[in-house]
mmCIF file of C-alpha atoms in Angstrom:
data_model
loop_
_atom_site.group_PDB
_atom_site.id
_atom_site.type_symbol
_atom_site.label_atom_id
_atom_site.label_comp_id
_atom_site.label_asym_id
_atom_site.label_seq_id
_atom_site.Cartn_x
_atom_site.Cartn_y
_atom_site.Cartn_z
ATOM 1 C CA UNK I 186 15.141 6.519 8.570
ATOM 2 C CA UNK I 187 11.625 7.015 7.293
ATOM 3 C CA UNK I 188 8.434 6.834 9.341
ATOM 4 C CA UNK I 189 5.173 5.814 7.671
ATOM 5 C CA UNK I 190 1.630 6.620 8.715
ATOM 6 C CA UNK I 191 -1.447 5.258 6.940
ATOM 7 C CA UNK I 192 -4.740 7.105 6.844
ATOM 8 C CA UNK I 193 -8.064 6.936 5.053
ATOM 9 C CA UNK I 194 -9.503 3.783 6.523
ATOM 10 C CA UNK I 195 -12.909 3.381 8.114
ATOM 11 C CA UNK I 196 -16.313 1.873 7.434
ATOM 12 C CA UNK I 197 -17.192 1.697 3.749
ATOM 13 C CA UNK I 198 -20.198 0.269 1.938
ATOM 14 C CA UNK I 199 -19.592 -2.430 -0.639
ATOM 15 C CA UNK I 200 -18.976 -0.776 -3.983
ATOM 16 C CA UNK I 201 -17.423 2.253 -2.360
ATOM 17 C CA UNK I 202 -14.146 3.923 -3.354
ATOM 18 C CA UNK I 203 -12.000 4.862 -0.382
ATOM 19 C CA UNK I 204 -8.533 6.279 -0.829
ATOM 20 C CA UNK I 205 -5.777 5.307 1.562
ATOM 21 C CA UNK I 206 -2.650 7.367 2.002
ATOM 22 C CA UNK I 207 0.791 6.364 3.233
ATOM 23 C CA UNK I 208 2.505 9.527 4.409
ATOM 24 C CA UNK I 209 6.206 9.573 5.122
ATOM 25 C CA UNK I 210 8.265 11.692 7.461
ATOM 26 C CA UNK I 211 11.968 11.831 8.137
ATOM 27 C CA UNK I 212 13.050 11.273 4.539
ATOM 28 C CA UNK I 213 11.668 11.998 1.073
ATOM 29 C CA UNK I 214 9.676 8.999 -0.087
ATOM 30 C CA UNK I 215 10.558 9.413 -3.757
ATOM 31 C CA UNK I 216 13.577 7.090 -3.529
ATOM 32 C CA UNK I 217 11.596 4.294 -1.894
ATOM 33 C CA UNK I 218 9.625 1.415 -3.277
ATOM 34 C CA UNK I 219 6.286 1.270 -1.491
ATOM 35 C CA UNK I 220 4.037 -1.699 -1.049
ATOM 36 C CA UNK I 221 0.558 -2.075 0.350
ATOM 37 C CA UNK I 222 -0.378 -5.205 2.267
ATOM 38 C CA UNK I 223 -3.505 -6.225 4.116
ATOM 39 C CA UNK I 224 -4.385 -8.619 6.889
ATOM 40 C CA UNK I 225 -7.925 -9.877 7.250
ATOM 41 C CA UNK I 226 -9.184 -11.289 10.558
ATOM 42 C CA UNK I 227 -7.680 -14.711 11.205
ATOM 43 C CA UNK I 228 -5.484 -14.596 8.115
ATOM 44 C CA UNK I 229 -1.908 -13.821 7.262
ATOM 45 C CA UNK I 230 -0.570 -10.645 5.742
ATOM 46 C CA UNK I 231 -1.333 -10.493 2.019
ATOM 47 C CA UNK I 232 0.346 -8.511 -0.741
ATOM 48 C CA UNK I 233 -1.987 -6.045 -2.450
ATOM 49 C CA UNK I 234 0.119 -3.777 -4.651
ATOM 50 C CA UNK I 235 3.535 -2.189 -4.947
ATOM 51 C CA UNK I 236 5.325 0.592 -6.779
ATOM 52 C CA UNK I 237 9.065 0.534 -7.386
ATOM 53 C CA UNK I 238 11.289 3.423 -6.376
ATOM 54 C CA UNK I 239 11.471 4.884 -9.902
ATOM 55 C CA UNK I 240 7.704 4.650 -10.543
ATOM 56 C CA UNK I 241 8.465 2.508 -13.589
ATOM 57 C CA UNK I 242 6.719 -0.625 -12.387
ATOM 58 C CA UNK I 243 3.606 -1.461 -10.456
ATOM 59 C CA UNK I 244 2.318 -4.857 -9.387
ATOM 60 C CA UNK I 245 -1.130 -5.892 -8.200
ATOM 61 C CA UNK I 246 -2.549 -9.051 -6.736
ATOM 62 C CA UNK I 247 -5.030 -10.536 -9.210
ATOM 63 C CA UNK I 248 -8.274 -9.920 -7.226
ATOM 64 C CA UNK I 249 -7.683 -6.155 -7.179
ATOM 65 C CA UNK I 250 -6.438 -5.618 -10.736
ATOM 66 C CA UNK I 251 -8.537 -3.039 -12.516
ATOM 67 C CA UNK I 252 -10.063 -1.792 -9.250
ATOM 68 C CA UNK I 253 -7.125 -0.592 -7.154
ATOM 69 C CA UNK I 254 -4.526 1.993 -8.185
ATOM 70 C CA UNK I 255 -1.271 2.827 -6.435
ATOM 71 C CA UNK I 256 0.264 6.231 -7.057
ATOM 72 C CA UNK I 257 3.003 8.430 -5.677
ATOM 73 C CA UNK I 258 2.042 11.928 -4.565
ATOM 74 C CA UNK I 259 5.316 13.786 -4.143
ATOM 75 C CA UNK I 260 3.634 16.983 -2.997
ATOM 76 C CA UNK I 261 2.384 15.085 0.064
ATOM 77 C CA UNK I 262 5.477 12.893 0.404
ATOM 78 C CA UNK I 263 3.056 10.010 0.213
ATOM 79 C CA UNK I 264 1.925 7.006 -1.782
ATOM 80 C CA UNK I 265 -1.829 6.608 -2.133
ATOM 81 C CA UNK I 266 -3.992 3.570 -2.749
ATOM 82 C CA UNK I 267 -7.242 4.257 -4.567
ATOM 83 C CA UNK I 268 -9.639 1.384 -4.044
ATOM 84 C CA UNK I 269 -12.667 1.290 -6.329
ATOM 85 C CA UNK I 270 -15.612 -1.116 -6.266
ATOM 86 C CA UNK I 271 -14.542 -2.378 -2.877
ATOM 87 C CA UNK I 272 -15.916 -5.776 -1.900
ATOM 88 C CA UNK I 273 -16.710 -7.169 1.580
ATOM 89 C CA UNK I 274 -13.685 -9.473 1.335
ATOM 90 C CA UNK I 275 -11.586 -6.315 1.301
ATOM 91 C CA UNK I 276 -12.183 -5.936 5.036
ATOM 92 C CA UNK I 277 -8.722 -5.904 6.595
ATOM 93 C CA UNK I 278 -6.045 -3.832 8.225
ATOM 94 C CA UNK I 279 -4.091 -2.191 5.411
ATOM 95 C CA UNK I 280 -0.388 -1.564 5.876
ATOM 96 C CA UNK I 281 2.104 0.323 3.783
ATOM 97 C CA UNK I 282 5.763 -0.567 3.712
ATOM 98 C CA UNK I 283 8.851 0.959 2.129
ATOM 99 C CA UNK I 284 12.344 0.047 1.030
ATOM 100 C CA UNK I 285 14.862 2.523 -0.337
ATOM 101 C CA UNK I 286 15.846 1.939 -3.975
ATOM 102 C CA UNK I 287 13.626 -1.120 -3.934
ATOM 103 C CA UNK I 288 11.667 -2.984 -6.572
ATOM 104 C CA UNK I 289 7.909 -3.605 -6.544
ATOM 105 C CA UNK I 290 8.372 -6.685 -4.385
ATOM 106 C CA UNK I 291 5.567 -9.036 -3.375
ATOM 107 C CA UNK I 292 7.256 -10.352 -0.251
ATOM 108 C CA UNK I 293 6.832 -8.412 2.996
ATOM 109 C CA UNK I 294 10.339 -9.558 3.927
ATOM 110 C CA UNK I 295 11.765 -7.193 1.292
ATOM 111 C CA UNK I 296 10.459 -4.083 3.051
ATOM 112 C CA UNK I 297 12.303 -2.441 5.912
ATOM 113 C CA UNK I 298 9.876 0.215 7.106
ATOM 114 C CA UNK I 299 6.235 -0.316 8.038
ATOM 115 C CA UNK I 300 3.322 1.809 9.112
ATOM 116 C CA UNK I 301 0.983 0.899 11.954
ATOM 117 C CA UNK I 302 -1.913 0.046 9.636
ATOM 118 C CA UNK I 303 -5.362 1.435 9.023
ATOM 119 C CA UNK I 304 -8.569 -0.570 9.379
ATOM 120 C CA UNK I 305 -10.908 -0.805 6.403
ATOM 121 C CA UNK I 306 -14.264 -2.439 7.055
ATOM 122 C CA UNK I 307 -16.555 -3.101 4.097
ATOM 123 C CA UNK I 308 -20.233 -3.582 4.845
ATOM 124 C CA UNK I 309 -22.311 -5.695 2.492
#
């Protein structure tokens, strides 16, 4: 079983470039697909991006394409999310999720393991 912990959130000015990290313990993360989701106040959980287990495929929700980058950092046993040109509508709790041998799935139902989330607040 793998445990996930997100870090890197906080208060960011619009246009900023925070980097979130999803660190795993208990198992190596390099056989897991990892997705990032976010939940804004009063809204449901939204897919942001995902990376399949083999690092062959990434998927991004349209509003973040060209600004966000997901990457696996094996030395840290983590998957990072680089967010550039962050907008105020990016204010949300960001969660990472993982599924062993998984694809870059959009649905949260496809992921078995979840972190506790990290708050990102973007000031205008």
